[in-house]
Short mmCIF file of C-alpha atoms in Angstrom, two decimals:
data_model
loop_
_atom_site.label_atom_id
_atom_site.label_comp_id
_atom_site.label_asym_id
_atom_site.label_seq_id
_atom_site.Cartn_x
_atom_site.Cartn_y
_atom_site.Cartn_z
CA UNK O 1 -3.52 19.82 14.23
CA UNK O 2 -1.43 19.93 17.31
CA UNK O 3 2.01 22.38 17.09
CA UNK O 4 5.13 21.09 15.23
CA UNK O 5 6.85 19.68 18.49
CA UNK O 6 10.85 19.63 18.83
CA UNK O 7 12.23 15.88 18.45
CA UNK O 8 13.01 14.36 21.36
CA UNK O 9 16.43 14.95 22.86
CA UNK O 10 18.38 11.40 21.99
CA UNK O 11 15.82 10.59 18.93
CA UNK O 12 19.02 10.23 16.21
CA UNK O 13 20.26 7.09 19.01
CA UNK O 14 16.80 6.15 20.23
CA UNK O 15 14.09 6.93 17.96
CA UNK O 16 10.44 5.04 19.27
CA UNK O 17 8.42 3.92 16.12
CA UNK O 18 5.69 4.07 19.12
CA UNK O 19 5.88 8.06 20.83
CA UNK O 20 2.42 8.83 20.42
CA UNK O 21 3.89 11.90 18.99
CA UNK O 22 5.46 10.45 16.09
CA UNK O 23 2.32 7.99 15.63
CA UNK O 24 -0.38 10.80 15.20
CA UNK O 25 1.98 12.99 13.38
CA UNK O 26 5.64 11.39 11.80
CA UNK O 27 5.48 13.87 9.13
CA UNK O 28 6.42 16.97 11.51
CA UNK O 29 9.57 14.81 12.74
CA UNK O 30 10.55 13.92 9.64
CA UNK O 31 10.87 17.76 8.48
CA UNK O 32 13.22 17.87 11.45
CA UNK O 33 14.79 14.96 11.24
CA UNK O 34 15.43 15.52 7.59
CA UNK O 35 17.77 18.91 8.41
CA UNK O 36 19.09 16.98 11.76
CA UNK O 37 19.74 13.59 11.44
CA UNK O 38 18.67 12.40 8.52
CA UNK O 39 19.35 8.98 9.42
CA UNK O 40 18.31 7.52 13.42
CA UNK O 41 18.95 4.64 15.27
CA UNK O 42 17.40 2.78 17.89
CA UNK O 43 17.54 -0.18 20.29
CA UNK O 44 13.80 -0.64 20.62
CA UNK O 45 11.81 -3.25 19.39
CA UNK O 46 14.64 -5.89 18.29
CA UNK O 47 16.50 -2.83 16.63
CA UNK O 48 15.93 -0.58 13.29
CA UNK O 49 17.86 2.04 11.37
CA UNK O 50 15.33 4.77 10.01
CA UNK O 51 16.42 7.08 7.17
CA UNK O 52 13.95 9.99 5.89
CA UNK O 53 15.27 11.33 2.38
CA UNK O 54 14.14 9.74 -0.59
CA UNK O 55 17.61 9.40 -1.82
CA UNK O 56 18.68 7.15 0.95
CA UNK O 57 15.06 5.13 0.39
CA UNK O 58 15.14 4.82 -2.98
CA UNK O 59 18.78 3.71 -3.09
CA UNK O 60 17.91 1.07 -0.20
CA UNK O 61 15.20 -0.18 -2.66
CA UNK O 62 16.98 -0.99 -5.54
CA UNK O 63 19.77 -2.86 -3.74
CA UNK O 64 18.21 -6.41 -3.31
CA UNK O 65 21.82 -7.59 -2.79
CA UNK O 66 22.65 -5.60 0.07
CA UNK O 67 19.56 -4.66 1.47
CA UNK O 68 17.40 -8.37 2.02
CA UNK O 69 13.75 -8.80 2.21
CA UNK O 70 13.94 -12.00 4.28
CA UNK O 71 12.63 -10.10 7.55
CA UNK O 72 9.87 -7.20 6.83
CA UNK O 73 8.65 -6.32 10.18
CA UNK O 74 9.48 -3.20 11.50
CA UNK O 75 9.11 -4.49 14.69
CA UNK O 76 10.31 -7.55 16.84
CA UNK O 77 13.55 -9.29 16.78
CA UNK O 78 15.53 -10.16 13.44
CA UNK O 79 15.34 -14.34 13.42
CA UNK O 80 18.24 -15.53 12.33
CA UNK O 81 18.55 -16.56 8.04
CA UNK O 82 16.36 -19.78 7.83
CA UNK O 83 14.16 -18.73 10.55
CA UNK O 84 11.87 -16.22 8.81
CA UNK O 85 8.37 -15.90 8.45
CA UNK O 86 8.20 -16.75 4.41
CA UNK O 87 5.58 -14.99 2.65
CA UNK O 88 7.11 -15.60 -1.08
CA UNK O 89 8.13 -13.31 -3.03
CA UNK O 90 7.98 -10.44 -0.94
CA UNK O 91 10.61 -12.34 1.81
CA UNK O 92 12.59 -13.32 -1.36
CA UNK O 93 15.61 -12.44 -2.19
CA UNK O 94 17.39 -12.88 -6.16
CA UNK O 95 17.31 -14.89 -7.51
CA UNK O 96 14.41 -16.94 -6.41
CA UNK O 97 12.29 -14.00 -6.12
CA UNK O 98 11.47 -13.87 -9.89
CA UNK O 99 10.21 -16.92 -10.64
CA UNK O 100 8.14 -16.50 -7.35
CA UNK O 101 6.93 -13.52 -8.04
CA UNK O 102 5.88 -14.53 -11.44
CA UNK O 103 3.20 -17.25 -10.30
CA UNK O 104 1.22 -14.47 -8.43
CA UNK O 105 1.73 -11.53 -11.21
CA UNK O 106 -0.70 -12.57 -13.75
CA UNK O 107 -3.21 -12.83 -11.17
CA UNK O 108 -3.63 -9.24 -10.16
CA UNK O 109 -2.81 -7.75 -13.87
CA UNK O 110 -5.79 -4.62 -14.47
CA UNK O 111 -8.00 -6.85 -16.37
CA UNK O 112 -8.24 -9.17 -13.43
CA UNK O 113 -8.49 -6.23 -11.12
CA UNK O 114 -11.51 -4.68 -13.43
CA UNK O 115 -13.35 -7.65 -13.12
CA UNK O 116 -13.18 -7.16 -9.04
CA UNK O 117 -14.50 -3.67 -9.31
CA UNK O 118 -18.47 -4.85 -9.35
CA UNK O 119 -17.75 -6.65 -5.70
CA UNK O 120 -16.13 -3.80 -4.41
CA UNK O 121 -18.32 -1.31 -5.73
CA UNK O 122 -21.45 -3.42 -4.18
CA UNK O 123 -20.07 -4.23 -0.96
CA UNK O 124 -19.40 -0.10 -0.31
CA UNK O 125 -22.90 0.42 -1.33
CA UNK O 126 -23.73 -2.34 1.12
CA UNK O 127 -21.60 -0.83 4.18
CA UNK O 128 -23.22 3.14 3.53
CA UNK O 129 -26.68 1.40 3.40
CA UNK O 130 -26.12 -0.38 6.63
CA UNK O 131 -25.06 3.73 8.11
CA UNK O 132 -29.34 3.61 7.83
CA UNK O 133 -29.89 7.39 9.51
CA UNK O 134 -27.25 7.33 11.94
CA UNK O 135 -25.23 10.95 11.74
CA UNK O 136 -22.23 9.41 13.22
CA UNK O 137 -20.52 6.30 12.10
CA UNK O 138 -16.58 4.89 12.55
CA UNK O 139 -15.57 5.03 8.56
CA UNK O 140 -12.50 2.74 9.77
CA UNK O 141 -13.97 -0.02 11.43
CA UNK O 142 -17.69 0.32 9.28
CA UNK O 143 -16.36 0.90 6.07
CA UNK O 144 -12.83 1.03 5.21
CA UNK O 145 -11.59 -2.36 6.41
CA UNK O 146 -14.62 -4.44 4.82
CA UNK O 147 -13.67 -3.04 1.27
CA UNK O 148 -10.35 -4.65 0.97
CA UNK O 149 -11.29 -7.78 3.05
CA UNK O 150 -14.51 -9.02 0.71
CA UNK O 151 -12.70 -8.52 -2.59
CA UNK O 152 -9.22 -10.32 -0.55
CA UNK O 153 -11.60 -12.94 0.19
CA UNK O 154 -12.60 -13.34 -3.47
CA UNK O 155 -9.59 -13.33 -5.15
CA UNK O 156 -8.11 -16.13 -2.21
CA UNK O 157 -11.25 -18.02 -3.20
CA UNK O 158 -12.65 -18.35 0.76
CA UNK O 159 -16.33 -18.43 1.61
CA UNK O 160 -17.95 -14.92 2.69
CA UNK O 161 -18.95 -16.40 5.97
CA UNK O 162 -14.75 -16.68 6.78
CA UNK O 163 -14.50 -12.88 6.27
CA UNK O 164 -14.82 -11.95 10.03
CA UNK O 165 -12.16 -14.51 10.90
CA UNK O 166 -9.72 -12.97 8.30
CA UNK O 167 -10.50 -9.20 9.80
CA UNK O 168 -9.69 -10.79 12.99
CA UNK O 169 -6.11 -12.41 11.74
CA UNK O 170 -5.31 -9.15 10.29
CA UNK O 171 -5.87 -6.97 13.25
CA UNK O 172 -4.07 -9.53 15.22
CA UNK O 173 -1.27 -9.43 13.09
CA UNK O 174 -0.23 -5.84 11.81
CA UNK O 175 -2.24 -4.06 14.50
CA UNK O 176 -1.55 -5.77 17.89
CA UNK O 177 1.13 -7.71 17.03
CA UNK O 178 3.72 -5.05 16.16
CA UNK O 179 3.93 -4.93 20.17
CA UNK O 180 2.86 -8.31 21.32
CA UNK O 181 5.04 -10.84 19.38
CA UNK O 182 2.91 -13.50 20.97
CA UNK O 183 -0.53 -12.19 19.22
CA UNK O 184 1.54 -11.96 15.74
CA UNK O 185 2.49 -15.68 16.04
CA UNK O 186 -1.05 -16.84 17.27
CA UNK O 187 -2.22 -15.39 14.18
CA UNK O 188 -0.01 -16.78 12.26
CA UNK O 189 -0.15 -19.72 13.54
CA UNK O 190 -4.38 -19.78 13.06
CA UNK O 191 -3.85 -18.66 9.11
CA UNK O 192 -0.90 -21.11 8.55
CA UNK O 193 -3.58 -23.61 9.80
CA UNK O 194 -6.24 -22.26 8.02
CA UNK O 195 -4.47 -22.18 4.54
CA UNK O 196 -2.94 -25.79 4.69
CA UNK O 197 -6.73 -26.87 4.85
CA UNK O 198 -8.29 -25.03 1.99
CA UNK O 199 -5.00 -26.47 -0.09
CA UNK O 200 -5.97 -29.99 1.03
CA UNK O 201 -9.69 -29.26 0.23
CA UNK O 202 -9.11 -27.43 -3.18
CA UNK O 203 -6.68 -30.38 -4.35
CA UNK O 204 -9.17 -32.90 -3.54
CA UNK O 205 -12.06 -31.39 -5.21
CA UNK O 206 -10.30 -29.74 -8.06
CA UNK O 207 -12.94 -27.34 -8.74
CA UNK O 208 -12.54 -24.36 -10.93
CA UNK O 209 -13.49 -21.11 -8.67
CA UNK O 210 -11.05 -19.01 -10.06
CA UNK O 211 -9.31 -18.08 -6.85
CA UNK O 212 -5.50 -17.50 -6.27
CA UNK O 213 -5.18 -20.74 -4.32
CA UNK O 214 -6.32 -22.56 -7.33
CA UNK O 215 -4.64 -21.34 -10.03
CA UNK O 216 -1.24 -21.89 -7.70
CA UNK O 217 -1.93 -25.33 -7.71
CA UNK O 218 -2.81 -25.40 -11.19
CA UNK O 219 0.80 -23.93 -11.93
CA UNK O 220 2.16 -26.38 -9.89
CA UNK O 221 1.12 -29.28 -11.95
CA UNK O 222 2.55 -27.39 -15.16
CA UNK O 223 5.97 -27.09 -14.17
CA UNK O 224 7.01 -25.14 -11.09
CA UNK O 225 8.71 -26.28 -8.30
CA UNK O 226 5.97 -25.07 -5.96
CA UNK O 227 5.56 -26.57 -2.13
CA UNK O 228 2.75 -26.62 0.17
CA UNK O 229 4.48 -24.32 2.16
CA UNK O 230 4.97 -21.40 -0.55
CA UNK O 231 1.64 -21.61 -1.40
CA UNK O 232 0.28 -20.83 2.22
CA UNK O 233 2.89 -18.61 2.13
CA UNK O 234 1.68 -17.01 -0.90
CA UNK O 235 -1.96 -16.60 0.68
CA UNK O 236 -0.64 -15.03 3.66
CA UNK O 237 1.19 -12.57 2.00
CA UNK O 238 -2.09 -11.52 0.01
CA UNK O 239 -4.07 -11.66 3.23
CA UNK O 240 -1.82 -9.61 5.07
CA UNK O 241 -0.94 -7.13 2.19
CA UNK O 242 -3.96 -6.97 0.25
CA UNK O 243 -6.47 -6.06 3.61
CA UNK O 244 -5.06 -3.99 6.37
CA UNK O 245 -2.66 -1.38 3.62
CA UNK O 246 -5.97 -0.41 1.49
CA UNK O 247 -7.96 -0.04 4.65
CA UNK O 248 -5.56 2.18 5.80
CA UNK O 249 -5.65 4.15 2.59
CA UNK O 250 -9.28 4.46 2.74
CA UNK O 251 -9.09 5.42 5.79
CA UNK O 252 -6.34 8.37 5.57
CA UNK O 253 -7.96 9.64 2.29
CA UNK O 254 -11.58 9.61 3.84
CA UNK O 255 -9.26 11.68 7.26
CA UNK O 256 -8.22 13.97 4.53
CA UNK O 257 -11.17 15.04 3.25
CA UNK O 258 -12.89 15.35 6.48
CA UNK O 259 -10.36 17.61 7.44
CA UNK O 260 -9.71 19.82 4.23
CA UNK O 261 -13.45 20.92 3.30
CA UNK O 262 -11.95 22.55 0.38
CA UNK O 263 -10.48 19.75 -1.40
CA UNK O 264 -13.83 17.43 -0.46
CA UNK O 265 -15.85 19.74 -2.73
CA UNK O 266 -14.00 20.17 -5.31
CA UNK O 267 -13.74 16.52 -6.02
CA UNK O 268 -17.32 16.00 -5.27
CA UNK O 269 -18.14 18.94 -8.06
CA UNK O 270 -15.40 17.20 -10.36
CA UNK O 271 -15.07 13.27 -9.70
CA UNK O 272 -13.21 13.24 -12.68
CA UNK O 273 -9.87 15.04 -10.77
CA UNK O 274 -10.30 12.11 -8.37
CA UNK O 275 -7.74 9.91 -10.08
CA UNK O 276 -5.12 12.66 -10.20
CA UNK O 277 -6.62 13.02 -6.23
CA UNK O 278 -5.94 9.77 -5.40
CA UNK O 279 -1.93 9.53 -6.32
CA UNK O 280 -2.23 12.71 -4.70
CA UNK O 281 -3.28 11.21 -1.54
CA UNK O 282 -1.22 7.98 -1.87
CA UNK O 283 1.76 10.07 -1.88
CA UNK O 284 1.04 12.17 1.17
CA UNK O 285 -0.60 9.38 3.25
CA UNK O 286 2.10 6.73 2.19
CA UNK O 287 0.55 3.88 4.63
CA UNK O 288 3.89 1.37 4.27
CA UNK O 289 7.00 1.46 5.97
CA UNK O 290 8.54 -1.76 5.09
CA UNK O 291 11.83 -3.39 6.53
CA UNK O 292 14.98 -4.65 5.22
CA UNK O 293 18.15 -6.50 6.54
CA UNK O 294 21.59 -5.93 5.52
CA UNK O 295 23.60 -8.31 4.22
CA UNK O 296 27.22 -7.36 4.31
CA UNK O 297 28.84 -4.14 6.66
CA UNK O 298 27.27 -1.03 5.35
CA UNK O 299 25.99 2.31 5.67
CA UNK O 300 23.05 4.34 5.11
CA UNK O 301 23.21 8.09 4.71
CA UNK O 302 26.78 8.14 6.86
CA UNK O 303 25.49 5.46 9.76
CA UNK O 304 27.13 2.21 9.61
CA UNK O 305 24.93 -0.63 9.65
CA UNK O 306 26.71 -4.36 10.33
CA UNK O 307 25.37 -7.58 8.54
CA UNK O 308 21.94 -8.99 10.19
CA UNK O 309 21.15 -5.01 10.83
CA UNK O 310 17.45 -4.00 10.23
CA UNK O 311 16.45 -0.89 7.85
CA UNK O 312 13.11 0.63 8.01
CA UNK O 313 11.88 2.19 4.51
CA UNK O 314 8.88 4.54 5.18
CA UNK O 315 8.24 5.32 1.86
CA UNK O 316 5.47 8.34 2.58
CA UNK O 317 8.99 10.23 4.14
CA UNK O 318 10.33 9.91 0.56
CA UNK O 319 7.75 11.19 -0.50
CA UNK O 320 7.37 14.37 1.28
CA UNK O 321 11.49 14.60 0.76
CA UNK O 322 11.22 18.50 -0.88
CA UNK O 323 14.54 17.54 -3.10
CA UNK O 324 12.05 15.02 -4.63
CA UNK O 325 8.97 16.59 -4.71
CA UNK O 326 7.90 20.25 -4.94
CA UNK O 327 5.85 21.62 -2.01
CA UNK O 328 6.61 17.90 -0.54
CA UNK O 329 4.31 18.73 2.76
CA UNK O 330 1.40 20.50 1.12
CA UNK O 331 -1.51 17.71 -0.65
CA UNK O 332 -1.90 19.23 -3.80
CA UNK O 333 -4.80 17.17 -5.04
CA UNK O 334 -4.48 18.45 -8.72
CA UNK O 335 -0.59 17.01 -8.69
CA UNK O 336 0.38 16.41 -12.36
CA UNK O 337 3.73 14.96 -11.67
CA UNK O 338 3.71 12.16 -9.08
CA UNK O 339 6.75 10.09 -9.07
CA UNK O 340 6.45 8.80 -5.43
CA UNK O 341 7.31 5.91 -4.30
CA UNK O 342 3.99 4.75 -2.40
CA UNK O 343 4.03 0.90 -3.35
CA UNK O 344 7.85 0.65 -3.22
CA UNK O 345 10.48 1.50 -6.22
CA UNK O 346 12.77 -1.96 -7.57
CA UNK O 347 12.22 -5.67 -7.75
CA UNK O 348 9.31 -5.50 -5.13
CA UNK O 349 6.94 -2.92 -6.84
CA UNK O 350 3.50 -3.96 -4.66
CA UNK O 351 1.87 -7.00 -6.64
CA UNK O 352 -1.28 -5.25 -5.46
CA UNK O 353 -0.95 -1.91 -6.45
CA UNK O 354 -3.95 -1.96 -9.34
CA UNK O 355 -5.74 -3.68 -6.96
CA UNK O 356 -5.89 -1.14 -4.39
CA UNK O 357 -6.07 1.72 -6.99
CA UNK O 358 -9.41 0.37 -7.84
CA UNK O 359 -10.41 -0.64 -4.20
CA UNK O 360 -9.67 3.25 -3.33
CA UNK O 361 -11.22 4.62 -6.33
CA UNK O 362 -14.56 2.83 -5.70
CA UNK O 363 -14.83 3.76 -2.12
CA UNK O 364 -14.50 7.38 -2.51
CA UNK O 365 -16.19 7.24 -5.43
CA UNK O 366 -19.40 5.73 -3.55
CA UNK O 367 -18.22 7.61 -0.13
CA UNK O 368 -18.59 10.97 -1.52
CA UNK O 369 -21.80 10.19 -4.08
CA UNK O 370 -23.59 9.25 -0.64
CA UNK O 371 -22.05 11.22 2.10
CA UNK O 372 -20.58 14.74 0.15
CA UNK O 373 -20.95 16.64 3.51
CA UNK O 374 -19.00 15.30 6.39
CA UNK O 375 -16.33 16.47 9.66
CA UNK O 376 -14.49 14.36 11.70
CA UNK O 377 -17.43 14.12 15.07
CA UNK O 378 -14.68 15.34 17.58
CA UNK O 379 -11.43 16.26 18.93
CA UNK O 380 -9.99 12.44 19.40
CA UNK O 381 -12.22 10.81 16.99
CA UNK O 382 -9.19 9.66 14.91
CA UNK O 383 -6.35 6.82 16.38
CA UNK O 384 -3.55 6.26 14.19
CA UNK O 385 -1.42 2.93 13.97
CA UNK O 386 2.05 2.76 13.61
CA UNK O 387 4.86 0.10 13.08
CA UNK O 388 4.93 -1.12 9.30
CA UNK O 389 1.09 0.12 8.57
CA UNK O 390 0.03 3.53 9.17
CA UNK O 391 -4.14 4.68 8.91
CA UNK O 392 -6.94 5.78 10.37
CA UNK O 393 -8.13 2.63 13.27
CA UNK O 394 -10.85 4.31 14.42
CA UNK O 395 -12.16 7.49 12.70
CA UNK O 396 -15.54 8.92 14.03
CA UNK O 397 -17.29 10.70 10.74
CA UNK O 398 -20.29 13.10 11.26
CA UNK O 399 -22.33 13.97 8.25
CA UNK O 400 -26.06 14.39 7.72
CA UNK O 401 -27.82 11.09 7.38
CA UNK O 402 -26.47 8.86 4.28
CA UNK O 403 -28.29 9.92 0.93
CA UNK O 404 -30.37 6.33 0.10
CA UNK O 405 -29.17 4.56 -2.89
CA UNK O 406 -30.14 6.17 -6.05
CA UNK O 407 -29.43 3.33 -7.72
CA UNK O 408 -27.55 4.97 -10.57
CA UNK O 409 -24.75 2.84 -10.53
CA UNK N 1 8.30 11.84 -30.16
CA UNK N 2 8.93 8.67 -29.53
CA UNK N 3 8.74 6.72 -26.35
CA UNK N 4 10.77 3.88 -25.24
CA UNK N 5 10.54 2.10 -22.42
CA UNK N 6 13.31 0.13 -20.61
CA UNK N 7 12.57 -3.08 -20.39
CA UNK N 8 15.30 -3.38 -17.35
CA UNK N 9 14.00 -0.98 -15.25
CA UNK N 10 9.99 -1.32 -15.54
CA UNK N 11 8.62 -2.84 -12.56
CA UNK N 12 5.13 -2.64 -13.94
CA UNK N 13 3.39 -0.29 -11.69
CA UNK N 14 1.09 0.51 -15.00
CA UNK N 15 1.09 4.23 -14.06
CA UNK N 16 1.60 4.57 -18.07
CA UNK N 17 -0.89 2.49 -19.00
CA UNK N 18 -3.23 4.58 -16.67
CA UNK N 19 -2.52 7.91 -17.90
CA UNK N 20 -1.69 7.20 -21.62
CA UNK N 21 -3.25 3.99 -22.36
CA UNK N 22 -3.05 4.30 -26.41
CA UNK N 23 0.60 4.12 -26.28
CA UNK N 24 1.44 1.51 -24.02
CA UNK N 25 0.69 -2.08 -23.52
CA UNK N 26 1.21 -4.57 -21.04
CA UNK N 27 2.54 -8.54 -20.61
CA UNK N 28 0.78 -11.53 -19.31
CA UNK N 29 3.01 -9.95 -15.98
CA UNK N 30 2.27 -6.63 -16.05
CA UNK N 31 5.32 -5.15 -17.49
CA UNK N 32 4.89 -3.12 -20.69
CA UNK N 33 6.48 -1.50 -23.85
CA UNK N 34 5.57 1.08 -25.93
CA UNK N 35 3.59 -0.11 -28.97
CA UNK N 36 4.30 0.02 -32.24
CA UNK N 37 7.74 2.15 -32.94
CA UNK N 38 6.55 4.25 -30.27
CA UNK N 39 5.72 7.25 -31.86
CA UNK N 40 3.52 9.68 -30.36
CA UNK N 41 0.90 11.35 -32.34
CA UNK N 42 0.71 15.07 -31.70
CA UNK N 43 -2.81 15.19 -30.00
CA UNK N 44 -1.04 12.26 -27.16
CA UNK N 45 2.42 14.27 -26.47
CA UNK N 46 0.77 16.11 -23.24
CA UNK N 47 -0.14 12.37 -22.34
CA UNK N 48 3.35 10.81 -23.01
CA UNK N 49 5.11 13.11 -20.96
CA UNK N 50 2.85 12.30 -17.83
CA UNK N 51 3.75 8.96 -18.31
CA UNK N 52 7.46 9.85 -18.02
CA UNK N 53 6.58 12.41 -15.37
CA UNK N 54 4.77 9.54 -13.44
CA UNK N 55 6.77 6.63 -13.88
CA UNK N 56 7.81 5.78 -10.10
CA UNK N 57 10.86 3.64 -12.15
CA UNK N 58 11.93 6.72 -14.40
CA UNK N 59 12.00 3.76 -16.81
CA UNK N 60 10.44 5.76 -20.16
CA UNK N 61 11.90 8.09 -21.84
CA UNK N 62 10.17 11.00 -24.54
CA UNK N 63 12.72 11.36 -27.56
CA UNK N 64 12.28 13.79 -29.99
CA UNK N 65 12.69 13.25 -33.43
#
């Protein structure tokens, strides 16, 4: 780790969501930032007001009313009301987020989830097997991502060849687009497309696959008031949440370990601390810092914020707040007590937060069965992304070759 | 003990159900109650209170009787 640098001079006015600085390491300047300012400002990037205690986030959570989730990008300008990119029910505001957000529940409930483990647990087997005796492998780009975009693909009911073209979409979006607002709206533009077709195909052939598209249209012939247009909104919001947040998870926890030798072993002596491991991990690796837009003349932590003002909520700076958590900057991986605040506190709890429990559970579970030894390969073998998603793009791994498949699963 | 949840301010993140599973249950949503009257048998009291402990909501409570 580089040294604990001093914040930049005018960071409480002009804070960058892009300093290289703040990218590789935001926890450092949230320490100081937390004593100094605990609330910044900035111009950049269409505009964003950033607090850092997890009194100030949490409060900002449970206040649908004067905190709105119609604009979630951390990035870009603030369209105007009307002119938002809907992904229901996370853009939704009360009170038609509840009915919204009550089409999609049932569908990602733990049984549902448990009966997604198999794919997941056969597509990491898959993605170590294809390491073959290579000593040196990207665990971002050749294993985390694929994880979370196979079992996406399932649940969305697309065929496995589209899988590629989804990766692509989601790099597009969340990873170039943050600073190229004409990527983001290519990509949305090519899933909009893409969506509007499988609805047209599914309706036509009516055929039971079991997939989220499906059973949308299937509510919508029960009762709900349900447009074309929510459902592709609907799919994007699963595509876009469900694939690049749990490969960033991956990815940070699979960082972690390479880096704290210590902690690897003990959870590869004892997989059964691994669940307490993995909240552990959530917490400190929080990948999510989501937007919000006031509604009225406010103020956050003393800074006044006027109506059509963004908020950014990174939740993993609540949760390394020390008045919320004891030894907030240390990853304790045998944490008992783990309030935090990883997929969001209120109305907007993640949808998907079983889903990528279990996606995160299997792939360290089959990570560290195979591959119990490894280091990061060198100094800048890790490249963090910012904006609203924060992991691991690349991360070089070095380990001896991957133990074959013992088949014990 | 006793648990109770409340119902108002469970947002079913199913941290409960993960860490106490016996004494919890869940909706067709997600969103889940304590079962039964609640009560906590004496063996499952180290399991209740990690449910509280975890509950990102704060939304269950251990009562004694």
């Amino acid at each position: 780790m580089h040294e604990r640098r001093e914040l930049p001079e005018n960071w409480a006015s002009d804070f960058d969501l892009f300093d290289p600085a703040y990218v590789e390491d935001p926890y450092s300047d949230w320490v100081q930032m937390r004593a100094q300012c605990p609330v910044a400002r900035s111009e950049r990037y269409g505009g964003a007001v950033l607090p850092v205690r997890h009194e100030d986030i949490a409060q900002i959570a449970h206040d649908p009313a004067t905190f709105s989730s119609r604009v979630l990008e951390a990035t870009g300008p603030v369209p105007s009301p009307g002119r938002e990119l809907k992904m229901p029910p996370i853009t939704s505001d009360p009170p038609d987020h509840d009915e919204q957000r009550r089409l999609l529940l049932p569908l990602f409930t733990k049984p549902r989830i448990r009966a997604l483990e198999g794919i997941a647990r056969r597509r990491a087997a898959e993605l170590i097997d294809a390491f073959g005796d290579r000593t040196v492998v990207d665990a971002a780009d050749e294993f985390a991502r694929h994880i979370p975009v196979t079992v996406i693909a399932r649940m969305l009911g697309v065929p496995v060849q589209d899988e590629a073209t989804f990766d692509r979409w989601v790099v597009m979006m969340l990873k170039e687009g943050p600073k190229e607002q004409a990527v983001r709206r290519e990509a949305i533009r090519a899933i909009t497309a893409y969506f509007s077709q499988l609805i047209a195909v599914q309706r036509e052939s009516g055929q039971e696959d079991g997939g989220i598209v499906q059973a949308l249209l299937t509510k919508r012939d029960t009762g709900p008031t349900l447009t074309d247009d929510d459902i592709v909104g609907m799919c994007l919001l699963v595509l876009v949440a469900g694939i690049d947040t749990t490969w960033s998870a991956i990815g940070s926890c699979l960082w972690h370990l390479a880096t704290h030798p210590v902690d690897r072993r003990r959870l590869v002596d004892d997989p059964a601390l691994l669940d307490t491991a993995i909240e552990e991990l959530l917490r400190a690796y929080a990948p999510i810092t989501i937007g919000r837009t006031a509604t009225c003349p406010t103020s956050v932590g003393g800074v006044q914020m006027a109506a059509g003002d963004r908020v950014l909520l990174p939740f993993a700076a609540a949760n390394r707040d020390p008045n919320a958590f004891d030894r907030a900057d240390e990853v304790l991986i045998d944490r008992e007590e783990n309030r935090h605040l990883t997929f969001g506190l209120g109305i907007h709890r993640c949808i998907g937060s079983n889903l990528a429990r279990m996606e995160l559970k299997v792939a360290l579970t089959e990570w560290l069965r195979r591959v119990p030894e490894f280091e990061l390969a060198g100094e800048r073998d890790v490249t963090w992304t910012g904006a609203n998603v924060r992991g691991p793009e690349v991360l070089h791994l070095r380990f001896a070759a991957a133990a074959l498949d013992g088949g014990d699963r | 003990m006793r648990i109770k949840v409340d119902p108002a301010r469970c947002q079913g993140h199913n941290r409960c159900l993960d860490l106490a599973r016996d004494l919890f249950v869940d909706d067709d949503f997600g969103y889940v109650t304590e079962v039964g009257d609640g009560s906590v048998p004496a063996d499952e009291v180290r399991r209740a209170e990690l449910a509280v402990l975890n509950c990102p909501e704060a939304a269950i409570e251990l009562i004694a009787d």
